[in-house]
Short mmCIF file of C-alpha atoms and ligand atoms in Angstrom, two decimals:
data_model
loop_
_atom_site.label_atom_id
_atom_site.label_comp_id
_atom_site.label_asym_id
_atom_site.label_seq_id
_atom_site.Cartn_x
_atom_site.Cartn_y
_atom_site.Cartn_z
CA MET A 21 0.12 0.06 -0.02
CA GLU A 22 2.52 2.52 1.07
CA THR A 23 4.86 2.05 -2.16
CA LEU A 24 1.94 1.71 -4.62
CA LYS A 25 2.49 3.88 -7.66
CA GLY A 26 1.15 4.82 -11.17
CA ALA A 27 -1.86 2.94 -12.56
CA ASP A 28 -2.25 0.64 -9.58
CA LEU A 29 -2.48 3.57 -7.39
CA GLU A 30 -4.85 5.48 -9.63
CA ALA A 31 -7.23 2.43 -9.84
CA LEU A 32 -7.28 2.23 -6.03
CA GLN A 33 -7.94 5.73 -5.53
CA LEU A 34 -10.77 5.95 -8.09
CA LYS A 35 -12.44 2.92 -6.57
CA ARG A 36 -12.30 4.36 -3.19
CA LEU A 37 -13.40 8.10 -4.32
CA ARG A 38 -16.32 6.66 -5.97
CA ARG A 39 -17.42 4.74 -2.82
CA THR A 40 -16.66 7.84 -0.85
CA VAL A 41 -18.83 10.02 -3.23
CA ARG A 42 -21.70 7.12 -2.85
CA GLN A 43 -21.30 7.37 0.96
CA ALA A 44 -21.47 11.24 0.92
CA GLU A 45 -24.88 11.04 -0.92
CA LYS A 46 -26.26 9.64 2.19
CA VAL A 47 -25.67 12.91 3.84
CA PRO A 48 -28.56 15.36 3.03
CA PHE A 49 -25.97 18.28 2.77
CA TYR A 50 -23.92 16.43 0.16
CA ALA A 51 -26.92 15.06 -1.70
CA GLN A 52 -28.03 18.67 -2.15
CA ARG A 53 -24.47 19.99 -3.06
CA LEU A 54 -23.94 17.32 -5.49
CA LYS A 55 -27.24 17.87 -7.00
CA GLU A 56 -26.71 21.61 -7.44
CA ALA A 57 -23.40 20.96 -8.99
CA GLY A 58 -24.89 18.51 -11.47
CA VAL A 59 -22.30 15.80 -10.42
CA SER A 60 -22.96 12.19 -9.56
CA VAL A 61 -20.83 9.26 -8.91
CA ASP A 62 -20.86 8.51 -12.75
CA ASP A 63 -18.98 11.77 -13.38
CA ILE A 64 -15.92 10.43 -11.45
CA LYS A 65 -14.04 8.58 -14.18
CA SER A 66 -10.62 9.26 -12.96
CA PRO A 67 -9.29 10.75 -9.81
CA GLY A 68 -8.82 14.24 -11.40
CA ASP A 69 -12.57 14.44 -11.84
CA LEU A 70 -12.95 15.17 -8.39
CA THR A 71 -12.45 18.97 -9.26
CA LYS A 72 -16.10 18.94 -10.41
CA ILE A 73 -17.21 18.49 -6.71
CA PRO A 74 -17.35 21.79 -4.86
CA PHE A 75 -15.11 22.35 -1.62
CA THR A 76 -16.42 21.39 1.82
CA TYR A 77 -15.48 24.20 4.45
CA LYS A 78 -15.33 24.03 8.26
CA LYS A 79 -18.31 26.41 8.19
CA ASP A 80 -20.36 23.70 6.52
CA LEU A 81 -19.28 21.24 9.27
CA GLN A 82 -20.36 23.61 11.80
CA SER A 83 -23.78 24.37 10.44
CA GLY A 84 -24.50 20.56 10.60
CA TYR A 85 -23.74 20.60 14.42
CA PRO A 86 -23.77 18.05 16.10
CA PHE A 87 -24.77 14.93 13.77
CA GLY A 88 -25.71 16.53 10.66
CA PHE A 89 -22.84 15.09 8.58
CA LEU A 90 -23.20 11.39 9.71
CA ALA A 91 -23.70 9.13 6.74
CA VAL A 92 -24.77 6.29 8.96
CA PRO A 93 -27.38 5.97 11.67
CA LEU A 94 -25.97 6.73 15.16
CA LYS A 95 -26.63 3.33 16.11
CA GLN A 96 -23.53 2.46 13.91
CA VAL A 97 -21.48 5.08 15.38
CA VAL A 98 -19.26 3.73 18.10
CA ARG A 99 -17.19 6.79 19.19
CA ILE A 100 -17.29 10.59 18.72
CA HIS A 101 -14.55 13.04 19.03
CA THR A 102 -14.42 16.69 18.55
CA THR A 103 -11.95 19.13 17.00
CA SER A 104 -9.79 21.32 19.71
CA GLY A 105 -11.98 24.13 18.70
CA THR A 106 -8.92 26.24 18.08
CA THR A 107 -11.20 28.35 15.30
CA GLY A 108 -14.46 28.47 16.76
CA LYS A 109 -17.29 26.02 17.51
CA PRO A 110 -16.02 22.51 17.59
CA THR A 111 -16.75 20.00 14.91
CA VAL A 112 -18.21 16.61 15.87
CA VAL A 113 -16.71 13.66 14.21
CA GLY A 114 -18.25 10.09 14.05
CA TYR A 115 -16.47 6.69 13.77
CA THR A 116 -17.84 3.47 13.02
CA ARG A 117 -15.95 0.25 14.29
CA GLN A 118 -14.56 0.09 10.71
CA ASP A 119 -13.24 3.64 10.94
CA LEU A 120 -11.57 3.09 14.17
CA ASP A 121 -9.86 -0.02 12.67
CA ASN A 122 -8.71 1.97 9.66
CA TRP A 123 -7.63 4.91 12.05
CA SER A 124 -5.57 2.56 14.27
CA GLU A 125 -4.18 0.90 11.16
CA LEU A 126 -2.73 4.11 9.73
CA ILE A 127 -1.31 4.98 13.28
CA ALA A 128 0.47 1.71 13.50
CA ARG A 129 1.81 2.18 10.01
CA ASN A 130 3.22 5.40 11.17
CA LEU A 131 4.89 4.07 14.26
CA THR A 132 6.24 0.95 12.31
CA MET A 133 7.70 3.33 9.60
CA VAL A 134 9.96 4.91 12.15
CA GLY A 135 11.18 1.56 13.51
CA LEU A 136 8.93 1.24 16.51
CA THR A 137 7.92 -2.44 17.43
CA ASP A 138 6.55 -4.64 20.21
CA GLU A 139 9.67 -4.19 21.93
CA ASP A 140 8.92 -0.32 22.75
CA ILE A 141 7.42 1.31 25.65
CA PHE A 142 5.32 4.05 24.44
CA GLN A 143 4.13 7.21 26.69
CA ASN A 144 1.29 8.94 25.26
CA ALA A 145 1.37 12.33 26.98
CA VAL A 146 -1.52 14.04 25.26
CA ASN A 147 -5.07 14.56 26.37
CA TYR A 148 -7.31 11.68 26.25
CA GLY A 149 -10.64 13.12 25.98
CA LEU A 150 -12.30 14.44 22.89
CA PHE A 151 -9.03 15.26 21.51
CA THR A 152 -8.07 12.67 18.87
CA GLY A 153 -4.41 12.44 19.80
CA GLY A 154 -5.08 10.59 22.74
CA LEU A 155 -7.22 7.55 21.98
CA GLY A 156 -5.93 7.57 18.38
CA PHE A 157 -2.32 7.17 19.20
CA HIS A 158 -3.34 4.70 22.03
CA TYR A 159 -4.88 2.14 19.95
CA GLY A 160 -2.29 2.39 17.25
CA ALA A 161 0.39 1.76 19.35
CA GLU A 162 -1.42 -1.05 21.05
CA LYS A 163 -1.98 -2.51 17.58
CA VAL A 164 1.88 -2.47 17.12
CA GLY A 165 1.93 -4.36 20.45
CA MET A 166 3.95 -1.80 22.22
CA THR A 167 3.66 -1.27 25.95
CA VAL A 168 1.35 1.76 26.05
CA VAL A 169 1.63 4.13 29.09
CA PRO A 170 -1.53 6.28 28.79
CA SER A 171 -0.05 9.00 30.87
CA ALA A 172 -2.18 11.75 29.39
CA THR A 173 -1.11 15.43 30.24
CA GLY A 174 -0.18 17.07 33.43
CA ASN A 175 1.76 16.40 36.53
CA THR A 176 5.02 16.78 34.48
CA LYS A 177 7.26 15.39 37.27
CA ARG A 178 5.31 12.29 37.45
CA GLN A 179 5.56 11.99 33.63
CA ILE A 180 9.22 12.13 33.84
CA GLU A 181 9.30 9.71 36.73
CA MET A 182 7.45 7.31 34.82
CA ILE A 183 9.78 7.71 31.68
CA ASP A 184 12.71 6.84 33.94
CA ASP A 185 11.02 4.03 36.07
CA PHE A 186 9.20 2.21 33.23
CA GLY A 187 12.25 2.71 30.63
CA VAL A 188 10.09 4.42 28.20
CA THR A 189 11.69 4.42 24.77
CA ALA A 190 8.97 6.51 22.72
CA LEU A 191 7.27 9.64 23.71
CA HIS A 192 4.26 11.26 22.07
CA CYS A 193 3.04 14.71 22.76
CA THR A 194 2.81 18.21 21.42
CA PRO A 195 6.05 19.89 20.63
CA SER A 196 5.22 22.47 23.23
CA TYR A 197 4.69 20.17 25.93
CA ALA A 198 7.90 18.11 24.94
CA MET A 199 9.65 21.19 25.53
CA HIS A 200 8.13 21.84 28.92
CA ILE A 201 9.10 17.92 29.88
CA ALA A 202 12.50 18.70 28.73
CA GLU A 203 12.68 21.79 30.84
CA VAL A 204 11.34 20.21 34.01
CA ALA A 205 13.78 17.17 33.40
CA GLU A 206 16.72 19.33 33.40
CA GLU A 207 15.66 20.81 36.78
CA MET A 208 15.11 17.44 38.12
CA GLY A 209 18.62 16.52 36.87
CA THR A 210 17.62 13.58 34.72
CA THR A 211 18.71 12.76 31.03
CA LEU A 212 15.74 10.55 30.35
CA ASN A 213 18.29 7.89 29.06
CA SER A 214 15.74 5.42 27.95
CA LEU A 215 14.02 7.65 25.46
CA LYS A 216 15.03 7.22 21.85
CA THR A 217 12.13 8.35 19.63
CA GLY A 218 9.87 11.39 19.99
CA ILE A 219 6.66 11.79 18.10
CA PHE A 220 5.47 15.48 18.01
CA GLY A 221 2.54 16.92 16.29
CA ALA A 222 -0.84 18.71 16.52
CA GLU A 223 0.55 22.22 16.16
CA PRO A 224 3.31 23.75 13.87
CA TRP A 225 7.10 23.28 15.05
CA SER A 226 10.09 24.31 13.24
CA ASP A 227 13.43 22.27 12.29
CA ASN A 228 15.22 24.50 14.97
CA MET A 229 12.76 23.33 17.60
CA ARG A 230 13.37 19.72 16.25
CA LYS A 231 17.01 20.20 16.95
CA ILE A 232 16.45 21.50 20.45
CA LEU A 233 14.12 18.89 21.58
CA GLU A 234 16.43 16.07 20.05
CA GLU A 235 19.32 17.39 22.13
CA LYS A 236 17.51 17.85 25.37
CA LEU A 237 15.51 14.93 25.40
CA GLY A 238 17.91 12.58 23.44
CA VAL A 239 15.36 11.38 20.82
CA THR A 240 15.20 11.22 16.98
CA ALA A 241 12.04 13.40 16.67
CA TYR A 242 9.39 12.85 14.04
CA ASP A 243 6.48 15.24 12.70
CA SER A 244 2.98 13.64 12.91
CA TYR A 245 0.15 15.49 11.20
CA GLY A 246 -3.59 15.10 11.06
CA MET A 247 -6.92 16.56 12.14
CA SER A 248 -10.16 15.40 13.73
CA GLU A 249 -12.01 15.56 10.37
CA LEU A 250 -9.55 13.06 8.89
CA TYR A 251 -9.96 10.72 11.71
CA GLY A 252 -7.37 12.52 13.71
CA PRO A 253 -3.60 12.05 13.90
CA GLY A 254 -1.96 9.66 11.41
CA ALA A 255 -2.97 11.04 8.24
CA ALA A 256 0.71 12.16 7.35
CA PHE A 257 3.85 11.37 8.99
CA GLU A 258 7.66 11.57 8.60
CA CYS A 259 9.64 8.64 7.39
CA PRO A 260 13.31 8.14 8.64
CA GLU A 261 14.39 10.63 6.01
CA ARG A 262 12.48 13.26 7.81
CA ASN A 263 12.17 15.28 4.71
CA GLY A 264 8.47 15.98 4.43
CA LEU A 265 5.55 13.89 5.56
CA HIS A 266 4.13 10.92 3.63
CA PHE A 267 0.43 11.57 3.39
CA TRP A 268 -1.08 8.03 3.07
CA HIS A 269 -2.21 7.77 -0.67
CA ASP A 270 -4.45 4.91 -0.19
CA SER A 271 -6.59 6.44 2.39
CA TYR A 272 -6.58 10.33 1.50
CA TYR A 273 -6.76 12.09 -1.75
CA VAL A 274 -4.52 15.08 -1.54
CA GLU A 275 -4.94 18.53 -3.44
CA ILE A 276 -3.11 21.89 -2.78
CA ILE A 277 -4.85 24.79 -4.10
CA ASP A 278 -4.65 28.56 -4.31
CA SER A 279 -6.83 29.75 -1.34
CA GLU A 280 -8.18 32.52 -2.99
CA SER A 281 -8.94 31.28 -6.64
CA GLY A 282 -9.47 27.71 -5.64
CA GLU A 283 -7.20 26.54 -8.62
CA ARG A 284 -5.02 23.52 -8.13
CA LEU A 285 -1.24 24.17 -7.65
CA GLU A 286 1.54 21.99 -8.92
CA ALA A 287 3.89 20.14 -6.74
CA GLY A 288 6.44 22.53 -5.21
CA GLU A 289 3.91 25.49 -4.92
CA ARG A 290 2.67 26.48 -1.52
CA GLY A 291 -0.82 26.54 -0.83
CA GLU A 292 -3.90 25.23 1.10
CA LEU A 293 -4.21 21.45 1.69
CA VAL A 294 -7.66 20.14 0.66
CA VAL A 295 -8.23 16.42 1.47
CA THR A 296 -10.75 13.96 0.42
CA PRO A 297 -10.65 10.91 2.78
CA LEU A 298 -10.96 7.70 0.79
CA ASN A 299 -12.00 5.21 3.65
CA LYS A 300 -14.30 7.24 6.04
CA GLU A 301 -17.66 5.51 6.73
CA ALA A 302 -19.37 7.45 9.27
CA MET A 303 -18.53 10.84 8.12
CA PRO A 304 -17.37 11.01 4.69
CA LEU A 305 -15.87 14.44 3.40
CA LEU A 306 -15.58 15.80 -0.21
CA ARG A 307 -12.60 18.11 -0.81
CA TYR A 308 -12.28 19.39 2.53
CA ARG A 309 -10.52 22.65 3.14
CA THR A 310 -8.28 22.19 6.03
CA GLY A 311 -7.02 25.60 6.24
CA ASP A 312 -3.51 24.31 6.56
CA LEU A 313 -0.57 25.69 4.49
CA THR A 314 2.05 23.42 2.95
CA MET A 315 2.89 22.20 -0.54
CA LEU A 316 3.42 18.76 -2.21
CA MET A 317 7.01 17.81 -2.45
CA ASP A 318 8.00 17.44 -6.09
CA ASP A 319 10.72 14.75 -5.72
CA ASP A 320 10.54 11.08 -4.77
CA CYS A 321 11.43 10.03 -1.29
CA PRO A 322 14.61 7.71 -1.15
CA CYS A 323 12.55 5.40 1.07
CA GLY A 324 10.26 4.33 -1.81
CA ARG A 325 6.78 5.38 -0.17
CA GLY A 326 4.26 7.67 -1.90
CA GLN A 327 3.53 11.47 -2.02
CA ARG A 328 4.98 13.72 0.72
CA ILE A 329 3.66 17.26 2.05
CA ALA A 330 6.16 19.82 3.48
CA ARG A 331 5.71 20.54 7.15
CA ILE A 332 2.87 22.56 7.82
CA MET A 333 3.67 26.31 7.99
CA GLY A 334 0.62 27.18 9.87
CA ARG A 335 -3.13 27.53 8.86
CA SER A 336 -4.57 30.29 6.87
CA ASP A 337 -6.40 31.75 9.83
CA ASP A 338 -3.19 31.91 11.96
CA MET A 339 -1.98 34.38 9.66
CA MET A 340 -1.65 37.79 11.25
CA VAL A 341 -1.76 41.00 9.09
CA ILE A 342 0.45 43.56 10.70
CA ARG A 343 0.38 46.82 8.86
CA GLY A 344 -0.43 44.96 5.55
CA ILE A 345 2.20 42.27 6.02
CA ASN A 346 1.47 38.75 6.55
CA VAL A 347 2.84 37.08 9.56
CA PHE A 348 3.03 33.43 10.79
CA PRO A 349 3.50 32.45 14.28
CA SER A 350 5.57 29.79 12.76
CA GLN A 351 8.01 32.36 11.22
CA ILE A 352 8.59 34.13 14.44
CA GLU A 353 9.23 30.80 16.22
CA HIS A 354 11.78 29.83 13.42
CA VAL A 355 13.72 33.22 14.00
CA LEU A 356 13.76 32.97 17.64
CA SER A 357 14.56 29.44 18.11
CA SER A 358 17.67 29.98 15.88
CA LEU A 359 19.17 32.45 18.44
CA PRO A 360 21.16 30.82 21.19
CA GLU A 361 20.19 33.66 23.73
CA VAL A 362 16.61 32.43 23.53
CA GLY A 363 14.91 30.33 25.93
CA ASP A 364 11.98 28.08 25.41
CA GLN A 365 8.72 30.35 25.07
CA PHE A 366 7.66 33.52 23.56
CA MET A 367 4.35 35.41 23.25
CA VAL A 368 3.16 37.92 20.64
CA TYR A 369 0.90 40.95 21.54
CA ILE A 370 -0.70 42.73 18.77
CA ASP A 371 -1.98 46.40 19.50
CA ARG A 372 -3.31 49.21 17.58
CA ILE A 373 -1.62 52.35 18.72
CA ASN A 374 -2.31 55.54 16.84
CA HIS A 375 -4.04 53.72 14.05
CA LEU A 376 -0.75 51.70 13.60
CA ASP A 377 -0.46 48.05 14.42
CA GLU A 378 2.47 47.27 16.88
CA MET A 379 3.65 43.88 17.50
CA THR A 380 5.32 43.21 20.90
CA ILE A 381 7.13 40.04 21.48
CA GLU A 382 7.87 38.86 24.84
CA VAL A 383 10.97 36.51 24.92
CA GLU A 384 12.04 34.29 27.45
CA MET A 385 15.83 34.23 27.64
CA ASN A 386 17.98 30.87 27.75
CA ARG A 387 19.16 30.26 31.43
CA GLU A 388 22.76 30.43 30.35
CA PHE A 389 22.55 33.83 28.76
CA PHE A 390 20.29 35.24 31.54
CA SER A 391 22.23 37.68 33.22
CA GLY A 392 21.09 40.99 35.15
CA GLU A 393 23.48 43.20 33.11
CA LEU A 394 21.45 45.71 31.13
CA GLN A 395 24.02 46.71 28.71
CA ASP A 396 24.17 42.91 27.46
CA LEU A 397 20.24 42.56 27.45
CA SER A 398 19.93 45.55 25.23
CA ARG A 399 22.49 44.17 22.79
CA VAL A 400 20.64 40.70 22.69
CA GLN A 401 17.35 42.71 22.27
CA LYS A 402 18.61 44.61 19.44
CA LYS A 403 20.03 41.36 17.84
CA MET A 404 16.52 39.77 18.05
CA MET A 405 14.83 42.60 16.52
CA ALA A 406 17.22 42.72 13.72
CA ALA A 407 16.79 38.90 13.05
CA LEU A 408 12.95 39.44 13.22
CA LYS A 409 13.05 42.31 10.79
CA ASP A 410 15.07 40.34 8.28
CA VAL A 411 12.52 37.48 8.17
CA LEU A 412 9.22 39.52 8.61
CA ASN A 413 10.11 42.63 7.02
CA LEU A 414 8.66 44.33 9.97
CA ARG A 415 9.72 46.29 12.84
CA THR A 416 8.74 44.58 16.22
CA LYS A 417 9.40 45.39 19.71
CA VAL A 418 11.18 42.65 21.79
CA ILE A 419 11.00 42.48 25.58
CA LEU A 420 13.09 39.97 27.12
CA VAL A 421 11.65 38.08 30.22
CA GLU A 422 13.06 35.69 32.88
CA PRO A 423 13.25 31.99 32.05
CA GLY A 424 10.21 30.33 33.18
CA SER A 425 8.05 33.28 33.32
CA LEU A 426 5.86 32.79 30.41
CA PRO A 427 2.90 30.29 30.29
CA ARG A 428 3.76 26.68 29.57
CA PHE A 429 1.20 24.28 27.46
CA GLU A 430 0.20 20.79 28.06
CA GLY A 431 -1.58 20.77 24.61
CA LYS A 432 -1.31 22.89 21.75
CA ALA A 433 0.43 26.34 22.68
CA LYS A 434 -1.16 29.61 22.20
CA HIS A 435 1.51 32.14 21.24
CA VAL A 436 -0.49 35.22 19.91
CA VAL A 437 -2.90 37.85 21.60
CA ASP A 438 -4.24 39.90 19.22
CA ARG A 439 -5.78 43.14 21.35
CA ARG A 440 -6.63 45.16 18.24
CA GLY A 441 -10.38 44.68 18.55
CA GLN A 442 -10.36 45.77 22.15
CA ALA A 443 -11.30 49.12 23.19
CA PHE A 444 -8.93 50.84 25.40
P1 LIG B 528 -8.65 22.28 15.66
O1 LIG B 528 -8.70 22.39 14.41
O2 LIG B 528 -9.79 22.72 16.54
O3 LIG B 528 -7.18 22.59 16.28
P2 LIG B 528 -7.70 19.47 15.60
O4 LIG B 528 -7.38 19.10 17.05
O5 LIG B 528 -8.44 18.38 14.78
O6 LIG B 528 -8.67 20.59 15.92
O7 LIG B 528 -6.39 20.09 15.06
C1 LIG B 528 -6.12 19.88 13.87
C2 LIG B 528 -5.12 21.00 13.34
O8 LIG B 528 -3.93 20.96 14.13
C3 LIG B 528 -4.75 21.00 11.84
O9 LIG B 528 -5.54 21.53 11.00
C4 LIG B 528 -3.56 21.66 11.98
O10 LIG B 528 -3.72 23.26 11.97
C5 LIG B 528 -2.68 21.43 13.27
N1 LIG B 528 -1.74 20.47 13.16
C6 LIG B 528 -2.07 19.13 13.36
N2 LIG B 528 -0.70 18.47 13.19
C7 LIG B 528 0.16 19.33 12.87
C8 LIG B 528 1.62 19.41 12.55
N3 LIG B 528 2.24 18.26 12.63
N4 LIG B 528 2.21 20.69 12.21
C9 LIG B 528 1.44 21.60 12.20
N5 LIG B 528 0.17 21.92 12.49
C10 LIG B 528 -0.51 20.75 12.72
ZN1 LIG B 529 10.16 8.52 2.79
#
């Protein structure tokens, strides 16, 4: 499945696409949509014919809250999850037993791809509730036969003791929480010797952050991508090459489009990720606009597996427009994490002062570089502002703060506070 190519892959995708369109027709929203577009399953004669079908947006799913997008009776739904609600009212996702099996299979495939086996001890340090990262990885890791430690989040000291006491070899959590675990481990004076693999995802993180986490935790770190609407994590994952994430082509049909025009883009061109899941039973989706920004890689991966996407740069609604310039939190993270003086956290505040947007970034200093000498601090501050200006093309104000003084996150981090809408 993983290395399927050419006509064989196309035939499989076509078969599954047609099945998905038929399944979607059971949802009143899609029946209506397809009718309006004058498209039926008979019009899908090659995977490319999918472009005849209109996009599905997050707001469509929200309008069907809670169960309007189910294609099967609730009786056949054995579990529901919801999105984290990062961007408004959460979306409810339903799973049939078959969906849960498919999903576990994909997660198991990812874990196996990076060399994990039934010899491994897997600590799953993410939220176990409605968030798909918890149960999703849990059952995938069990399927591989790993010894799973369902530690969930919180009580970071206890998490670290468990890693040491149980000899945990693989850790799954958000990159933000991994950073916090590393920090607390350092304070506790443990080097987490048993750890060898880190699986981090659910939010954007840079290659610099990868280097820092690998060094601090002593792991090889892999990026994991997914979203609740696509089952959850497990949709795309890095192979040992760690140069792009393989998007499982037997389970998801991927397009990259220009967000504005909706036109399809070529490999190598950055745009919005649009996904049609090929195996979903309870909640089929057609051309779902993820809002996530990435591109299809235009070269073949030496590992022999299929299509890859570049690491996610952020989502289109993360983008801040500051004095007309587009800025993504991930760009700021990228700049800051390349500077040795910077510690683990930053926080961005956006204000409108005298009709002008002002961006202020509070940056925690690295413990080693943290000294009370004002002169030194202002040099570091200037250096940061210059580095940010180079990349963002924007003047920012940097405020250096003490290590450990900004909030920590157990799940997805929140780095931006936009105060422009507020009256002062
Ligand atoms: P919500 O959309 O409410 O946050 P989810 O928990 O389903 O709900 O989160 C999915 C989103 O998380 C994705 O659309 C994407 O923006 C982000 N995400 C997930 N994995 C990654 C990753 N590896 N890199 C960057 N962003 C990611
Ligand atoms: Zn590969």
